[in-house]
CSV table of C-alpha atoms in Angstrom, one decimal:
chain,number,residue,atom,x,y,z
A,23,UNK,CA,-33.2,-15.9,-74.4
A,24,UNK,CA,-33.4,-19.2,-73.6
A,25,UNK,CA,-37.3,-21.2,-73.3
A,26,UNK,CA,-36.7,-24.3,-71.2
A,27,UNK,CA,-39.6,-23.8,-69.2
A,28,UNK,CA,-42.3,-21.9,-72.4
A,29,UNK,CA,-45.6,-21.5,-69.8
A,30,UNK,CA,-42.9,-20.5,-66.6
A,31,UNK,CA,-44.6,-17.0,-66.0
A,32,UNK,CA,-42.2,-14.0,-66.3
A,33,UNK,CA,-41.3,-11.6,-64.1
A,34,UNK,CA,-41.2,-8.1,-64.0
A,35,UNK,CA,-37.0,-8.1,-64.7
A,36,UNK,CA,-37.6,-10.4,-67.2
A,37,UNK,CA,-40.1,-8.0,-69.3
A,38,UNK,CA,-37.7,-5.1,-68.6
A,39,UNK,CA,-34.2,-7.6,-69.9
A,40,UNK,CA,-36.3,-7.9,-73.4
A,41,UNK,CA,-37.4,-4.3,-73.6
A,42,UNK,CA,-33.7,-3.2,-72.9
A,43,UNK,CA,-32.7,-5.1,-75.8
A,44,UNK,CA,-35.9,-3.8,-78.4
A,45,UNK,CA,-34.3,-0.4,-77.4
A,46,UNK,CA,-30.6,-1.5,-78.6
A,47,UNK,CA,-31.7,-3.1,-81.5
A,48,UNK,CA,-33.7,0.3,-82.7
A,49,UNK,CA,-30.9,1.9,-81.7
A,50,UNK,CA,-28.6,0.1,-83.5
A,51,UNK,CA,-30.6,0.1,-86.6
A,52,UNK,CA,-31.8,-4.0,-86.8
A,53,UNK,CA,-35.9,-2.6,-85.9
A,54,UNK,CA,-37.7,0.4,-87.4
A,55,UNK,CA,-39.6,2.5,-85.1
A,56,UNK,CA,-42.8,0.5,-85.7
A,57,UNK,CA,-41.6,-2.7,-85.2
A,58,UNK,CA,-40.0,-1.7,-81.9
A,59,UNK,CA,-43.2,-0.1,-80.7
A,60,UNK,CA,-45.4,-3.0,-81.3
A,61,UNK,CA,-42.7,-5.3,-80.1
A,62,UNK,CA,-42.6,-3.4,-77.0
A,63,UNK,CA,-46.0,-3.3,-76.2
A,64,UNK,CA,-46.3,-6.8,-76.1
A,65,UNK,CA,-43.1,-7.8,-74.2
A,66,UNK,CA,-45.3,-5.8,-71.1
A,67,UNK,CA,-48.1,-7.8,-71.8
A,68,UNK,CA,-46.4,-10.8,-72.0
A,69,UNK,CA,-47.6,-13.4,-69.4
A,70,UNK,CA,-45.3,-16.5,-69.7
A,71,UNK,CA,-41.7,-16.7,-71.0
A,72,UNK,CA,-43.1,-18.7,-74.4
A,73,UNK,CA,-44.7,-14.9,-75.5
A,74,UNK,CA,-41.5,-12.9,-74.5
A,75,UNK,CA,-38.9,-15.3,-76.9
A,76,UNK,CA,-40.4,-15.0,-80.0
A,77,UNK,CA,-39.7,-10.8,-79.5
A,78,UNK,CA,-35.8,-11.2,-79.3
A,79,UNK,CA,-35.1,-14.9,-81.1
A,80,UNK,CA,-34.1,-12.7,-84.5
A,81,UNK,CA,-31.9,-10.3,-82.6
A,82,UNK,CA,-28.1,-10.5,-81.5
A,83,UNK,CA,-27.3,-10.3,-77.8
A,84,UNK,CA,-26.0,-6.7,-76.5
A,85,UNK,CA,-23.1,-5.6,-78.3
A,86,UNK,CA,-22.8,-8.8,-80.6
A,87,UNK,CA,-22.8,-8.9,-84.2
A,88,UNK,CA,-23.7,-12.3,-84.6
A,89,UNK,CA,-27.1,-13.3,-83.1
A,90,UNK,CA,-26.7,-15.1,-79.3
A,91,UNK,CA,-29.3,-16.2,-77.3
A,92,UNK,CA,-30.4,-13.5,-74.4
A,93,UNK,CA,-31.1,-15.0,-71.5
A,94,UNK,CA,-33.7,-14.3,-69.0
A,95,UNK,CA,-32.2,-15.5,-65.8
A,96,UNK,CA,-29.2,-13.5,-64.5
A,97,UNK,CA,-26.2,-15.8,-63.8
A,98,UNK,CA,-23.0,-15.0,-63.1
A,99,UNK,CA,-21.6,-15.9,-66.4
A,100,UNK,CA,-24.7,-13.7,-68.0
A,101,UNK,CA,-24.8,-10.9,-66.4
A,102,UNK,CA,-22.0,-8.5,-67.3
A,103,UNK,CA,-22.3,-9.5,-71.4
A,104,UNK,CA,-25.5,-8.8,-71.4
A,105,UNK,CA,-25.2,-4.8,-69.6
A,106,UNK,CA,-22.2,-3.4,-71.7
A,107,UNK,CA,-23.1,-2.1,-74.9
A,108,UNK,CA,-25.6,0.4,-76.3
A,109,UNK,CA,-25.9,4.4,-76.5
A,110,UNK,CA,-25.5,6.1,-73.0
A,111,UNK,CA,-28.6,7.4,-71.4
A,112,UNK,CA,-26.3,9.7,-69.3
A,113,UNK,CA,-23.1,11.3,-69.7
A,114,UNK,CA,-23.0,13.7,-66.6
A,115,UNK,CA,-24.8,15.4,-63.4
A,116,UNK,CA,-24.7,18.8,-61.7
A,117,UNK,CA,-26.6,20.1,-58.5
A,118,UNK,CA,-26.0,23.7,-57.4
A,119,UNK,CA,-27.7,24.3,-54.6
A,120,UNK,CA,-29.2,21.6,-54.7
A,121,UNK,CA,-29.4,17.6,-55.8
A,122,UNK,CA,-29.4,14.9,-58.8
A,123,UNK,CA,-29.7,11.2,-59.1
A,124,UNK,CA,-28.5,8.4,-61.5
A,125,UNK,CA,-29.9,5.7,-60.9
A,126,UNK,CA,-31.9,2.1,-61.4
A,127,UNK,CA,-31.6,0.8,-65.3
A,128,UNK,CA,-29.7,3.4,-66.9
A,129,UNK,CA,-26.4,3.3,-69.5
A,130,UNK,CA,-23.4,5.5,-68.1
A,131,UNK,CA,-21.4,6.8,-70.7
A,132,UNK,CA,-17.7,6.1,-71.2
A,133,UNK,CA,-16.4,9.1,-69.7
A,134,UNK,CA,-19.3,10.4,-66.8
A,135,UNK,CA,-18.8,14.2,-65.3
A,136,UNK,CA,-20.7,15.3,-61.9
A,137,UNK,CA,-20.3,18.5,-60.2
A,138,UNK,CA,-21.8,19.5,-57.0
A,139,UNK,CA,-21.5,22.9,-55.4
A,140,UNK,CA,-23.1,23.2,-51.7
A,141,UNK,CA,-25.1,20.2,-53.2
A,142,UNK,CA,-25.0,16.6,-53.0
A,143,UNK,CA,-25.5,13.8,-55.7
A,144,UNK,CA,-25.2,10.0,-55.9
A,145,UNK,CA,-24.8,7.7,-58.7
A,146,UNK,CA,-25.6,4.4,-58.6
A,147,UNK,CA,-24.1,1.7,-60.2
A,148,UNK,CA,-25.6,-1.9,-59.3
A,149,UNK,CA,-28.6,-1.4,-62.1
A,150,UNK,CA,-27.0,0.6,-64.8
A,151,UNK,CA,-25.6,-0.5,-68.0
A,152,UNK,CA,-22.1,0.7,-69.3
A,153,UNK,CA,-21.8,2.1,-72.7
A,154,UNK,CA,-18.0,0.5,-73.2
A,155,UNK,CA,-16.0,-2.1,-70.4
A,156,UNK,CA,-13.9,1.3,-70.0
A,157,UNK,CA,-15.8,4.0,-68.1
A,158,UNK,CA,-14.2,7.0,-66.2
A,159,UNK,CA,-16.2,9.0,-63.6
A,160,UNK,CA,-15.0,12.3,-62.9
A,161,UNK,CA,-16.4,13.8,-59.4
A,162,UNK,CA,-15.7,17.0,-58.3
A,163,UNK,CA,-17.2,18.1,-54.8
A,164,UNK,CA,-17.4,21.7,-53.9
A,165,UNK,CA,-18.8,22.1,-50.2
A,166,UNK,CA,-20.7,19.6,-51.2
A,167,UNK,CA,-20.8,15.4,-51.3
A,168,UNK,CA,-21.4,12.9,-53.6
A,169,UNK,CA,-21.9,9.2,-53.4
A,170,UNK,CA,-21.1,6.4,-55.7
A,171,UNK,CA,-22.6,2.9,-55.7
A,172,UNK,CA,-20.8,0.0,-57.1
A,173,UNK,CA,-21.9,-3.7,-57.3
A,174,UNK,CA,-19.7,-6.1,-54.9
A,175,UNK,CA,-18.3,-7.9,-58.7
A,176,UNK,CA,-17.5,-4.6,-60.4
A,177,UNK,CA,-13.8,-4.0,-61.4
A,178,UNK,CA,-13.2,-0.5,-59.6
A,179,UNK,CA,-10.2,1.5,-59.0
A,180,UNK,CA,-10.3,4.9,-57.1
A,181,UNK,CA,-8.1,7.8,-57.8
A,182,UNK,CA,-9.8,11.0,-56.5
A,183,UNK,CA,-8.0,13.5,-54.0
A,184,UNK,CA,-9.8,15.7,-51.3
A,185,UNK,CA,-8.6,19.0,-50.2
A,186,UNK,CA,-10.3,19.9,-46.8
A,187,UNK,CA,-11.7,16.8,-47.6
A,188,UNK,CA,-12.0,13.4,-48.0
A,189,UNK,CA,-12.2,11.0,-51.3
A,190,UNK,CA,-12.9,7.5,-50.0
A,191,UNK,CA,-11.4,4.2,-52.0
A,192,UNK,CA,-11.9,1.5,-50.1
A,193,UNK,CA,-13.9,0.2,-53.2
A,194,UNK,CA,-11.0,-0.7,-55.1
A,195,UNK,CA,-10.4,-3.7,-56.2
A,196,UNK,CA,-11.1,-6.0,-59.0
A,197,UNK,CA,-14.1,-7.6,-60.0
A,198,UNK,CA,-15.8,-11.1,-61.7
A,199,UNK,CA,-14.3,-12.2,-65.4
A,200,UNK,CA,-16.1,-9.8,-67.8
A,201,UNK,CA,-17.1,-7.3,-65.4
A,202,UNK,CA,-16.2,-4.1,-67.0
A,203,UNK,CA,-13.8,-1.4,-65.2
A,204,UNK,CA,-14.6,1.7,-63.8
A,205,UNK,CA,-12.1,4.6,-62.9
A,206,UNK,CA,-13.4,7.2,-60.2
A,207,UNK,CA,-11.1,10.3,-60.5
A,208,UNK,CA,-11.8,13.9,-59.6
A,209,UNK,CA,-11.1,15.8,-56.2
A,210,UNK,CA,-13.4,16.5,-53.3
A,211,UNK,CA,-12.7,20.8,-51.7
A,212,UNK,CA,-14.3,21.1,-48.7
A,213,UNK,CA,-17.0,18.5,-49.9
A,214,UNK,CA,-16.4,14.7,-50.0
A,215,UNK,CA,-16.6,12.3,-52.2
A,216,UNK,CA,-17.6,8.2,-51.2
A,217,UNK,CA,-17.1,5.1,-53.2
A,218,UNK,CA,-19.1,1.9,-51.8
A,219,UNK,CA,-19.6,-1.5,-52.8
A,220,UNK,CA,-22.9,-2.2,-52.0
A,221,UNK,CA,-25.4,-5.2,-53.4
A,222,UNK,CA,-28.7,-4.6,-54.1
A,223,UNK,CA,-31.2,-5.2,-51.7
């Protein structure tokens, strides 16, 4: 995290960056489970960046076993470092009958499984973290549809098949240096599966 500007008040995305990395380094061992809770607890009252850096200065970035500076502003050369590592929040989805949702700041495992049957799902990308730079999601539609989101600078390749269906990849292609790649495989039977690139709004 870097403290050019100390008194620059923080921003909501900014408490959330530090408290994402709190929850690595408890998950990684580096905080006990009181340290992490009172460090917590003040990176969402924090006010300005000069009460956020002193929670993270001792801690490597995501995924590093050296210490690195975390930075609060989300460049291009930043970003993807700083979202691949850490334990997955999510390693599959089913709706029967009904539906599910990944997504906002959530970590997708390295292999993701979602099933739908006369259901629909979507799973977002453009927030979540990724547990490895290699991550396989496996959709399989049944009379049903699901929807995947990708970022415009995520490296994505498409290999699905529909049967009295359709599995769209028009999202293939690569993405910025560092982004890390996602495979979407699976098959859509009478269902259909869609893979977007999409930015946030």
């Amino acid at each position: 995290m870097t403290n050019e500007l100390p008194e620059m008040r923080a921003s909501d995305a900014e408490r959330e960056r530090v408290a994402e990395a709190l929850r690595t380094a408890v998950a990684e061992g580096r905080l006990d489970m009181d340290e992490f809770g009172e460090r917590l607890e003040a990176a969402y009252k924090a006010r300005t960046h000069a009460e956020l850096v002193p929670l993270v200065s001792d801690l490597p970035a995501a995924g590093a076993e050296t210490p690195a500076p975390l930075s609060l502003h989300k460049d291009e050369a930043g970003t993807w470092p700083e979202r691949i590592g850490g334990p997955a929040t999510s390693k599959g989805a089913v709706a029967v009958f009904g539906g599910f949702a990944r997504r906002g700041r959530w970590t997708v495992g390295r292999t993701f499984t979602a099933f739908t049957l006369w259901g629909g799902g979507q799973i977002d990308l453009r927030e979540a973290r990724f547990e490895d730079r290699e991550t396989v999601i496996r959709c399989f539609a049944l009379f049903g549809g699901m929807g995947v989101l990708v970022p415009p600078d995520l490296d994505v390749q498409v290999r699905g098949f529909g049967l009295m269906g359709g599995f769209g990849d028009k999202a293939t292609g690569p993405g910025t240096p560092g982004s890390p790649r996602v495979r979407v495989t699976g098959f859509a039977l009478w269902g259909g599966v869609g893979v977007k690139r999409k930015p946030l709004p």
